[in-house]
Amino acid sequence: MKAKTKAERFCGNCDTHSAYDYPKQVFCMKRFREKKDPIVKTLWHCEDWNQSSQECNCIEDAKKKE
Amino acid sequence: MQRKEILGEPVKHIEVDGKLTVDQLIQQFKNSGSFGAGRLSVACDIYERMLRDKDCTIFLALAGAVVPAGMRSLVADMIREKLIDVVVSTGANMVHDTIEAVGGHHYKGHWLANDYVLYRYHVYRIYDVFVPEEDFVKLDINLSEFYDQIADEHSGKTISSQVFARELGERLNDKKSILRAAYESNVPIFLPAVRDSEFGFAYTLHASRRKNKNLLQLDAFKDVPEIIDICRKSERVGMIVIGGGVPRNTIQSAALATKSGMDYAVVITMDRPETGGLSGSTLEETVSWGKVKGSADKVMVFADAMIILPIMVASAKERLGSGFKRTYAYSQRAAL
């Protein structure tokens, strides 16, 4: 099994993110379940960050928009 | 039987001259009477007879992704114009209806799209229709709120999928929505496999946000006496089936439970009978179960429902004319 490469920590590559306002904002399922504001910036992250198991284009595209 | 009886009616060749209305084309199909054209013309005739039969309750079974593909307004209009009396649907079709009702969209895509690229862009594919993930997210946020409201309103009491669909319809502010049209028209929508859709996933959000307390209680078994009651109160029952699966069997089984079977049946499917699956099973096979009468007015059309249903509805409207007014064959809300 291929080992995960270490990624920069962003909401956009966290395991609990879904698209919301692509690519600027993502929806955090964990925060939604906890009744916190679930809409967060793609390039933000919190202490619960957990690397996503599969890659997406969120970070790359959000950085282009910066 | 005499040989001349076997060769009683020659095939009349299809003629397309000048401007043809939809029903005029169907009449040409009827003249041919052959293959898919013949079956479609029979389906149009049966649907017309169902509509003209004032004692027939017409069920519509919706399976397959016809709502995301563009059949949403057609079904909503059929409900508002009393061209059907009861809907039995997959949860998914009503999920996609709700997606649009809360501001989402479905997009024209392509069946040859690179699905890994779609995955990386958070876009889902339904054959050649694309749905962005954010529209599901916005749906989940709305449903989570709706579930809270419905749970509080019913204060712990269990509801059927039909009541659940009505509660959703009441909360959707979109005239083009199937659920809204059904709510405003008092047309029941049954969702026998409701949890097998985003409705089920949204339940996990509702449950976790409420820490598993004061939750929406939905019991699909409650649908059974409700739908059987509709069949029992109807002099005759007919069904138009898109696809098949659970919605088709839910209707047929209700007719069986009343020991009467369906009087009219039009099944539009591209499935085959050899696997034993319900969506491809022939209506003759259904007769063996007593779910469709042996004498029923019935036909299967082996074609894409996205093409066939709009043609059937257009043909029926043309035949019936704008002055035709149909009343429901039974008093739905009083019955439920």
GROMACS .gro file of C-alpha atoms in nm:
model
  402
    1MET     CA    1   0.000   0.000   0.000
    2LYS     CA    2   0.128   0.341  -0.097
    3ALA     CA    3   0.201   0.559   0.205
    4LYS     CA    4   0.026   0.894   0.227
    5THR     CA    5   0.250   1.189   0.152
    6LYS     CA    6   0.244   1.458   0.418
    7ALA     CA    7   0.009   1.735   0.310
    8GLU     CA    8  -0.019   2.097   0.412
    9ARG     CA    9  -0.307   2.135   0.657
   10PHE     CA   10  -0.615   2.294   0.501
   11CYS     CA   11  -0.989   2.240   0.533
   12GLY     CA   12  -0.982   2.168   0.161
   13ASN     CA   13  -0.779   1.851   0.214
   14CYS     CA   14  -0.934   1.744   0.542
   15ASP     CA   15  -1.136   1.424   0.555
   16THR     CA   16  -1.459   1.597   0.662
   17HIS     CA   17  -1.485   1.852   0.383
   18SER     CA   18  -1.736   1.871   0.099
   19ALA     CA   19  -1.772   2.132  -0.172
   20TYR     CA   20  -1.978   2.439  -0.082
   21ASP     CA   21  -1.870   2.750  -0.273
   22TYR     CA   22  -1.605   2.594  -0.492
   23PRO     CA   23  -1.316   2.658  -0.457
   24LYS     CA   24  -1.329   2.933  -0.193
   25GLN     CA   25  -1.536   2.768   0.080
   26VAL     CA   26  -1.600   2.413   0.191
   27PHE     CA   27  -1.862   2.250   0.409
   28CYS     CA   28  -1.729   2.074   0.721
   29MET     CA   29  -1.944   1.777   0.818
   30LYS     CA   30  -1.785   1.752   1.164
   31ARG     CA   31  -1.862   2.114   1.251
   32PHE     CA   32  -2.218   2.073   1.119
   33ARG     CA   33  -2.278   1.774   1.344
   34GLU     CA   34  -2.141   1.980   1.636
   35LYS     CA   35  -2.374   2.271   1.548
   36LYS     CA   36  -2.081   2.502   1.472
   37ASP     CA   37  -2.076   2.715   1.155
   38PRO     CA   38  -1.998   2.445   0.894
   39ILE     CA   39  -1.902   2.681   0.611
   40VAL     CA   40  -1.528   2.747   0.631
   41LYS     CA   41  -1.255   2.878   0.402
   42THR     CA   42  -1.090   2.612   0.192
   43LEU     CA   43  -0.745   2.733   0.299
   44TRP     CA   44  -0.827   2.748   0.671
   45HIS     CA   45  -0.790   2.455   0.914
   46CYS     CA   46  -0.871   2.367   1.275
   47GLU     CA   47  -0.705   2.145   1.536
   48ASP     CA   48  -0.917   1.845   1.427
   49TRP     CA   49  -0.766   1.837   1.078
   50ASN     CA   50  -0.739   1.487   0.943
   51GLN     CA   51  -0.587   1.421   0.604
   52SER     CA   52  -0.835   1.332   0.331
   53SER     CA   53  -0.806   0.977   0.200
   54GLN     CA   54  -0.853   1.083  -0.162
   55GLU     CA   55  -0.731   1.390  -0.343
   56CYS     CA   56  -0.939   1.668  -0.494
   57ASN     CA   57  -0.869   1.998  -0.668
   58CYS     CA   58  -0.999   2.225  -0.390
   59ILE     CA   59  -0.662   2.343  -0.252
   60GLU     CA   60  -0.499   2.388  -0.590
   61ASP     CA   61  -0.794   2.590  -0.725
   62ALA     CA   62  -0.841   2.791  -0.403
   63LYS     CA   63  -0.476   2.893  -0.413
   64LYS     CA   64  -0.517   3.013  -0.772
   65LYS     CA   65  -0.808   3.231  -0.655
   66GLU     CA   66  -0.608   3.389  -0.374
   67MET     CA   67  -5.908  -2.016  -3.622
   68GLN     CA   68  -5.908  -1.954  -3.993
   69ARG     CA   69  -5.597  -1.844  -4.185
   70LYS     CA   70  -5.777  -1.533  -4.312
   71GLU     CA   71  -5.842  -1.429  -3.952
   72ILE     CA   72  -5.470  -1.457  -3.873
   73LEU     CA   73  -5.394  -1.225  -4.161
   74GLY     CA   74  -5.678  -0.987  -4.077
   75GLU     CA   75  -5.511  -0.647  -4.068
   76PRO     CA   76  -5.232  -0.531  -4.296
   77VAL     CA   77  -4.954  -0.305  -4.171
   78LYS     CA   78  -5.019   0.053  -4.280
   79HIS     CA   79  -4.697   0.235  -4.345
   80ILE     CA   80  -4.610   0.539  -4.142
   81GLU     CA   81  -4.663   0.864  -4.327
   82VAL     CA   82  -4.515   1.187  -4.203
   83ASP     CA   83  -4.664   1.464  -4.414
   84GLY     CA   84  -4.632   1.829  -4.329
   85LYS     CA   85  -4.701   1.928  -3.974
   86LEU     CA   86  -4.788   1.641  -3.743
   87THR     CA   87  -4.909   1.683  -3.389
   88VAL     CA   88  -4.785   1.439  -3.127
   89ASP     CA   89  -5.109   1.243  -3.132
   90GLN     CA   90  -5.121   1.239  -3.510
   91LEU     CA   91  -4.779   1.074  -3.504
   92ILE     CA   92  -4.911   0.824  -3.248
   93GLN     CA   93  -5.198   0.746  -3.486
   94GLN     CA   94  -4.939   0.673  -3.756
   95PHE     CA   95  -4.764   0.442  -3.510
   96LYS     CA   96  -5.099   0.273  -3.451
   97ASN     CA   97  -5.145   0.224  -3.825
   98SER     CA   98  -4.815   0.040  -3.835
   99GLY     CA   99  -4.895  -0.141  -3.510
  100SER     CA  100  -4.546  -0.283  -3.509
  101PHE     CA  101  -4.258  -0.312  -3.267
  102GLY     CA  102  -4.201  -0.018  -3.030
  103ALA     CA  103  -4.430   0.211  -3.233
  104GLY     CA  104  -4.719  -0.031  -3.194
  105ARG     CA  105  -4.658  -0.073  -2.822
  106LEU     CA  106  -4.639   0.303  -2.768
  107SER     CA  107  -4.967   0.359  -2.951
  108VAL     CA  108  -5.132   0.092  -2.732
  109ALA     CA  109  -4.985   0.260  -2.420
  110CYS     CA  110  -5.140   0.592  -2.528
  111ASP     CA  111  -5.477   0.423  -2.583
  112ILE     CA  112  -5.465   0.257  -2.241
  113TYR     CA  113  -5.368   0.581  -2.067
  114GLU     CA  114  -5.657   0.760  -2.238
  115ARG     CA  115  -5.898   0.488  -2.120
  116MET     CA  116  -5.760   0.516  -1.764
  117LEU     CA  117  -5.817   0.891  -1.767
  118ARG     CA  118  -6.168   0.861  -1.906
  119ASP     CA  119  -6.262   0.594  -1.651
  120LYS     CA  120  -6.403   0.803  -1.368
  121ASP     CA  121  -6.379   0.512  -1.126
  122CYS     CA  122  -6.011   0.438  -1.188
  123THR     CA  123  -5.736   0.547  -0.951
  124ILE     CA  124  -5.414   0.600  -1.147
  125PHE     CA  125  -5.082   0.524  -0.981
  126LEU     CA  126  -4.750   0.649  -1.115
  127ALA     CA  127  -4.439   0.449  -1.025
  128LEU     CA  128  -4.115   0.642  -1.053
  129ALA     CA  129  -3.786   0.453  -1.055
  130GLY     CA  130  -3.464   0.547  -1.229
  131ALA     CA  131  -3.319   0.895  -1.233
  132VAL     CA  132  -3.595   1.061  -1.435
  133VAL     CA  133  -3.621   1.370  -1.214
  134PRO     CA  134  -3.255   1.475  -1.249
  135ALA     CA  135  -3.283   1.402  -1.621
  136GLY     CA  136  -3.562   1.656  -1.672
  137MET     CA  137  -3.899   1.499  -1.590
  138ARG     CA  138  -3.966   1.706  -1.279
  139SER     CA  139  -4.204   1.964  -1.426
  140LEU     CA  140  -4.390   1.702  -1.627
  141VAL     CA  141  -4.468   1.496  -1.316
  142ALA     CA  142  -4.560   1.806  -1.113
  143ASP     CA  143  -4.797   1.913  -1.392
  144MET     CA  144  -4.950   1.564  -1.411
  145ILE     CA  145  -5.027   1.595  -1.041
  146ARG     CA  146  -5.174   1.945  -1.068
  147GLU     CA  147  -5.378   1.856  -1.379
  148LYS     CA  148  -5.516   1.539  -1.215
  149LEU     CA  149  -5.357   1.313  -1.475
  150ILE     CA  150  -5.244   1.083  -1.191
  151ASP     CA  151  -5.384   1.022  -0.842
  152VAL     CA  152  -5.104   0.860  -0.642
  153VAL     CA  153  -4.725   0.858  -0.683
  154VAL     CA  154  -4.495   0.582  -0.559
  155SER     CA  155  -4.133   0.682  -0.602
  156THR     CA  156  -3.779   0.595  -0.513
  157GLY     CA  157  -3.644   0.821  -0.242
  158ALA     CA  158  -3.380   0.941  -0.486
  159ASN     CA  159  -3.624   1.099  -0.731
  160MET     CA  160  -3.778   1.306  -0.452
  161VAL     CA  161  -3.428   1.391  -0.326
  162HIS     CA  162  -3.350   1.539  -0.667
  163ASP     CA  163  -3.684   1.720  -0.667
  164THR     CA  164  -3.589   1.872  -0.331
  165ILE     CA  165  -3.240   1.964  -0.452
  166GLU     CA  166  -3.395   2.191  -0.715
  167ALA     CA  167  -3.660   2.320  -0.473
  168VAL     CA  168  -3.389   2.448  -0.239
  169GLY     CA  169  -3.196   2.619  -0.518
  170GLY     CA  170  -2.977   2.346  -0.664
  171HIS     CA  171  -2.951   2.237  -1.027
  172HIS     CA  172  -2.875   1.942  -1.250
  173TYR     CA  173  -2.643   2.001  -1.543
  174LYS     CA  174  -2.608   1.863  -1.892
  175GLY     CA  175  -2.297   1.648  -1.895
  176HIS     CA  176  -2.165   1.358  -2.097
  177TRP     CA  177  -2.150   0.981  -2.051
  178LEU     CA  178  -1.787   0.984  -2.165
  179ALA     CA  179  -1.672   1.225  -1.895
  180ASN     CA  180  -1.355   1.139  -1.704
  181ASP     CA  181  -1.507   1.029  -1.377
  182TYR     CA  182  -1.188   1.070  -1.178
  183VAL     CA  183  -1.171   1.433  -1.292
  184LEU     CA  184  -1.534   1.475  -1.186
  185TYR     CA  185  -1.449   1.319  -0.853
  186ARG     CA  186  -1.164   1.566  -0.799
  187TYR     CA  187  -1.401   1.854  -0.874
  188HIS     CA  188  -1.675   1.719  -0.642
  189VAL     CA  189  -1.917   1.659  -0.928
  190TYR     CA  190  -2.141   1.348  -0.940
  191ARG     CA  191  -2.251   1.184  -1.265
  192ILE     CA  192  -2.586   1.021  -1.344
  193TYR     CA  193  -2.514   0.888  -1.695
  194ASP     CA  194  -2.498   1.222  -1.883
  195VAL     CA  195  -2.632   1.445  -1.606
  196PHE     CA  196  -2.399   1.615  -1.358
  197VAL     CA  197  -2.485   1.722  -1.003
  198PRO     CA  198  -2.243   1.936  -0.801
  199GLU     CA  199  -2.169   1.813  -0.451
  200GLU     CA  200  -2.256   2.152  -0.300
  201ASP     CA  201  -2.618   2.103  -0.407
  202PHE     CA  202  -2.630   1.784  -0.200
  203VAL     CA  203  -2.468   1.972   0.088
  204LYS     CA  204  -2.729   2.248   0.069
  205LEU     CA  205  -2.997   1.978   0.054
  206ASP     CA  206  -2.856   1.812   0.367
  207ILE     CA  207  -2.853   2.142   0.556
  208ASN     CA  208  -3.218   2.205   0.462
  209LEU     CA  209  -3.331   1.849   0.532
  210SER     CA  210  -3.163   1.851   0.869
  211GLU     CA  211  -3.369   2.158   0.961
  212PHE     CA  212  -3.689   2.008   0.811
  213TYR     CA  213  -3.639   1.684   1.006
  214ASP     CA  214  -3.606   1.882   1.330
  215GLN     CA  215  -3.930   2.064   1.255
  216ILE     CA  216  -4.120   1.748   1.155
  217ALA     CA  217  -3.994   1.560   1.462
  218ASP     CA  218  -4.106   1.842   1.690
  219GLU     CA  219  -4.442   1.873   1.517
  220HIS     CA  220  -4.519   1.503   1.555
  221SER     CA  221  -4.362   1.490   1.902
  222GLY     CA  222  -4.230   1.138   1.893
  223LYS     CA  223  -4.514   0.985   1.693
  224THR     CA  224  -4.421   0.760   1.404
  225ILE     CA  225  -4.521   0.876   1.056
  226SER     CA  226  -4.549   0.693   0.724
  227SER     CA  227  -4.336   0.781   0.421
  228GLN     CA  228  -4.648   0.931   0.267
  229VAL     CA  229  -4.690   1.174   0.557
  230PHE     CA  230  -4.315   1.244   0.544
  231ALA     CA  231  -4.342   1.338   0.174
  232ARG     CA  232  -4.636   1.564   0.249
  233GLU     CA  233  -4.444   1.735   0.531
  234LEU     CA  234  -4.154   1.799   0.294
  235GLY     CA  235  -4.386   1.935   0.026
  236GLU     CA  236  -4.538   2.177   0.276
  237ARG     CA  237  -4.191   2.317   0.344
  238LEU     CA  238  -4.078   2.362  -0.017
  239ASN     CA  239  -4.143   2.701  -0.166
  240ASP     CA  240  -4.128   2.598  -0.532
  241LYS     CA  241  -4.435   2.564  -0.753
  242LYS     CA  242  -4.243   2.340  -0.993
  243SER     CA  243  -4.163   2.088  -0.722
  244ILE     CA  244  -4.330   1.746  -0.740
  245LEU     CA  245  -4.350   1.730  -0.361
  246ARG     CA  246  -4.501   2.080  -0.345
  247ALA     CA  247  -4.752   2.003  -0.623
  248ALA     CA  248  -4.856   1.686  -0.440
  249TYR     CA  249  -4.894   1.874  -0.112
  250GLU     CA  250  -5.108   2.145  -0.271
  251SER     CA  251  -5.316   1.891  -0.467
  252ASN     CA  252  -5.362   1.641  -0.183
  253VAL     CA  253  -5.195   1.371  -0.391
  254PRO     CA  254  -5.015   1.112  -0.179
  255ILE     CA  255  -4.653   1.027  -0.258
  256PHE     CA  256  -4.529   0.701  -0.111
  257LEU     CA  257  -4.154   0.645  -0.070
  258PRO     CA  258  -4.128   0.278   0.027
  259ALA     CA  259  -3.747   0.273   0.011
  260VAL     CA  260  -3.707   0.621   0.157
  261ARG     CA  261  -3.389   0.548   0.352
  262ASP     CA  262  -3.209   0.429   0.038
  263SER     CA  263  -3.136   0.786  -0.070
  264GLU     CA  264  -2.996   1.113   0.061
  265PHE     CA  265  -3.307   1.123   0.284
  266GLY     CA  266  -3.141   0.842   0.480
  267PHE     CA  267  -2.805   1.015   0.505
  268ALA     CA  268  -2.971   1.339   0.616
  269TYR     CA  269  -3.128   1.139   0.898
  270THR     CA  270  -2.780   1.065   1.038
  271LEU     CA  271  -2.707   1.439   1.045
  272HIS     CA  272  -3.038   1.512   1.216
  273ALA     CA  273  -2.968   1.235   1.470
  274SER     CA  274  -2.612   1.341   1.548
  275ARG     CA  275  -2.706   1.710   1.580
  276ARG     CA  276  -2.984   1.613   1.823
  277LYS     CA  277  -2.762   1.362   2.004
  278ASN     CA  278  -3.012   1.086   1.917
  279LYS     CA  279  -3.295   1.248   2.112
  280ASN     CA  280  -3.635   1.373   1.986
  281LEU     CA  281  -3.580   1.233   1.640
  282LEU     CA  282  -3.801   1.203   1.337
  283GLN     CA  283  -3.972   0.863   1.354
  284LEU     CA  284  -4.056   0.716   1.015
  285ASP     CA  285  -4.202   0.370   0.967
  286ALA     CA  286  -4.239   0.241   0.611
  287PHE     CA  287  -4.472  -0.036   0.734
  288LYS     CA  288  -4.727   0.238   0.803
  289ASP     CA  289  -4.752   0.288   0.427
  290VAL     CA  290  -4.893  -0.059   0.377
  291PRO     CA  291  -5.247  -0.013   0.514
  292GLU     CA  292  -5.259   0.340   0.366
  293ILE     CA  293  -5.189   0.232   0.009
  294ILE     CA  294  -5.406  -0.080   0.038
  295ASP     CA  295  -5.688   0.144   0.160
  296ILE     CA  296  -5.659   0.354  -0.155
  297CYS     CA  297  -5.690   0.040  -0.370
  298ARG     CA  298  -5.982  -0.085  -0.161
  299LYS     CA  299  -6.168   0.245  -0.200
  300SER     CA  300  -6.112   0.247  -0.578
  301GLU     CA  301  -6.350   0.073  -0.813
  302ARG     CA  302  -6.064   0.015  -1.054
  303VAL     CA  303  -5.687   0.072  -1.037
  304GLY     CA  304  -5.434   0.148  -1.307
  305MET     CA  305  -5.061   0.207  -1.307
  306ILE     CA  306  -4.806   0.376  -1.524
  307VAL     CA  307  -4.464   0.243  -1.437
  308ILE     CA  308  -4.139   0.418  -1.513
  309GLY     CA  309  -3.866   0.157  -1.471
  310GLY     CA  310  -4.004  -0.072  -1.204
  311GLY     CA  311  -3.827  -0.190  -0.890
  312VAL     CA  312  -3.971  -0.119  -0.548
  313PRO     CA  313  -4.225   0.144  -0.668
  314ARG     CA  314  -4.382  -0.095  -0.921
  315ASN     CA  315  -4.408  -0.378  -0.672
  316THR     CA  316  -4.548  -0.153  -0.400
  317ILE     CA  317  -4.842  -0.066  -0.626
  318GLN     CA  318  -4.896  -0.418  -0.755
  319SER     CA  319  -4.881  -0.568  -0.408
  320ALA     CA  320  -5.141  -0.321  -0.282
  321ALA     CA  321  -5.370  -0.430  -0.565
  322LEU     CA  322  -5.302  -0.794  -0.477
  323ALA     CA  323  -5.384  -0.732  -0.111
  324THR     CA  324  -5.734  -0.622  -0.209
  325LYS     CA  325  -5.770  -0.947  -0.405
  326SER     CA  326  -5.856  -0.755  -0.719
  327GLY     CA  327  -5.536  -0.690  -0.916
  328MET     CA  328  -5.467  -0.399  -1.151
  329ASP     CA  329  -5.724  -0.319  -1.420
  330TYR     CA  330  -5.488  -0.113  -1.636
  331ALA     CA  331  -5.109  -0.127  -1.662
  332VAL     CA  332  -4.849   0.050  -1.873
  333VAL     CA  333  -4.489  -0.041  -1.795
  334ILE     CA  334  -4.205   0.152  -1.958
  335THR     CA  335  -3.878  -0.027  -1.908
  336MET     CA  336  -3.561  -0.140  -2.083
  337ASP     CA  337  -3.497  -0.426  -1.843
  338ARG     CA  338  -3.526  -0.791  -1.938
  339PRO     CA  339  -3.726  -1.068  -1.773
  340GLU     CA  340  -3.460  -1.342  -1.776
  341THR     CA  341  -3.290  -1.235  -1.453
  342GLY     CA  342  -3.610  -1.264  -1.253
  343GLY     CA  343  -3.586  -0.900  -1.148
  344LEU     CA  344  -3.914  -0.713  -1.115
  345SER     CA  345  -3.828  -0.422  -1.346
  346GLY     CA  346  -3.805  -0.653  -1.646
  347SER     CA  347  -4.076  -0.899  -1.547
  348THR     CA  348  -4.354  -0.923  -1.800
  349LEU     CA  349  -4.709  -0.822  -1.717
  350GLU     CA  350  -4.811  -1.180  -1.799
  351GLU     CA  351  -4.578  -1.294  -1.519
  352THR     CA  352  -4.747  -1.039  -1.295
  353VAL     CA  353  -5.085  -1.192  -1.383
  354SER     CA  354  -4.963  -1.522  -1.232
  355TRP     CA  355  -4.931  -1.348  -0.895
  356GLY     CA  356  -5.278  -1.197  -0.914
  357LYS     CA  357  -5.127  -0.849  -0.906
  358VAL     CA  358  -5.260  -0.767  -1.252
  359LYS     CA  359  -5.590  -0.908  -1.375
  360GLY     CA  360  -5.574  -1.156  -1.662
  361SER     CA  361  -5.829  -0.938  -1.840
  362ALA     CA  362  -5.638  -0.615  -1.768
  363ASP     CA  363  -5.578  -0.353  -2.034
  364LYS     CA  364  -5.197  -0.374  -2.035
  365VAL     CA  365  -4.881  -0.321  -2.235
  366MET     CA  366  -4.507  -0.296  -2.183
  367VAL     CA  367  -4.309  -0.040  -2.380
  368PHE     CA  368  -3.942  -0.127  -2.410
  369ALA     CA  369  -3.788   0.217  -2.446
  370ASP     CA  370  -3.639   0.509  -2.259
  371ALA     CA  371  -3.907   0.659  -2.033
  372MET     CA  372  -3.755   1.004  -2.090
  373ILE     CA  373  -3.888   0.978  -2.446
  374ILE     CA  374  -4.205   0.778  -2.388
  375LEU     CA  375  -4.378   0.946  -2.091
  376PRO     CA  376  -4.376   1.300  -2.236
  377ILE     CA  377  -4.519   1.162  -2.561
  378MET     CA  378  -4.791   0.972  -2.374
  379VAL     CA  379  -4.890   1.279  -2.175
  380ALA     CA  380  -4.888   1.505  -2.481
  381SER     CA  381  -5.100   1.254  -2.672
  382ALA     CA  382  -5.346   1.218  -2.384
  383LYS     CA  383  -5.385   1.595  -2.346
  384GLU     CA  384  -5.445   1.631  -2.718
  385ARG     CA  385  -5.709   1.359  -2.719
  386LEU     CA  386  -5.887   1.484  -2.409
  387GLY     CA  387  -5.882   1.851  -2.504
  388SER     CA  388  -5.857   2.152  -2.278
  389GLY     CA  389  -6.220   2.121  -2.165
  390PHE     CA  390  -6.167   1.777  -2.010
  391LYS     CA  391  -6.193   1.784  -1.633
  392ARG     CA  392  -6.106   1.481  -1.431
  393THR     CA  393  -6.187   1.436  -1.066
  394TYR     CA  394  -5.998   1.196  -0.842
  395ALA     CA  395  -6.146   0.850  -0.823
  396TYR     CA  396  -6.142   0.851  -0.445
  397SER     CA  397  -6.117   1.109  -0.171
  398GLN     CA  398  -5.748   1.085  -0.088
  399ARG     CA  399  -5.713   1.287   0.225
  400ALA     CA  400  -6.026   1.145   0.381
  401ALA     CA  401  -5.888   0.800   0.311
  402LEU     CA  402  -5.552   0.858   0.480
   0.00000   0.00000   0.00000
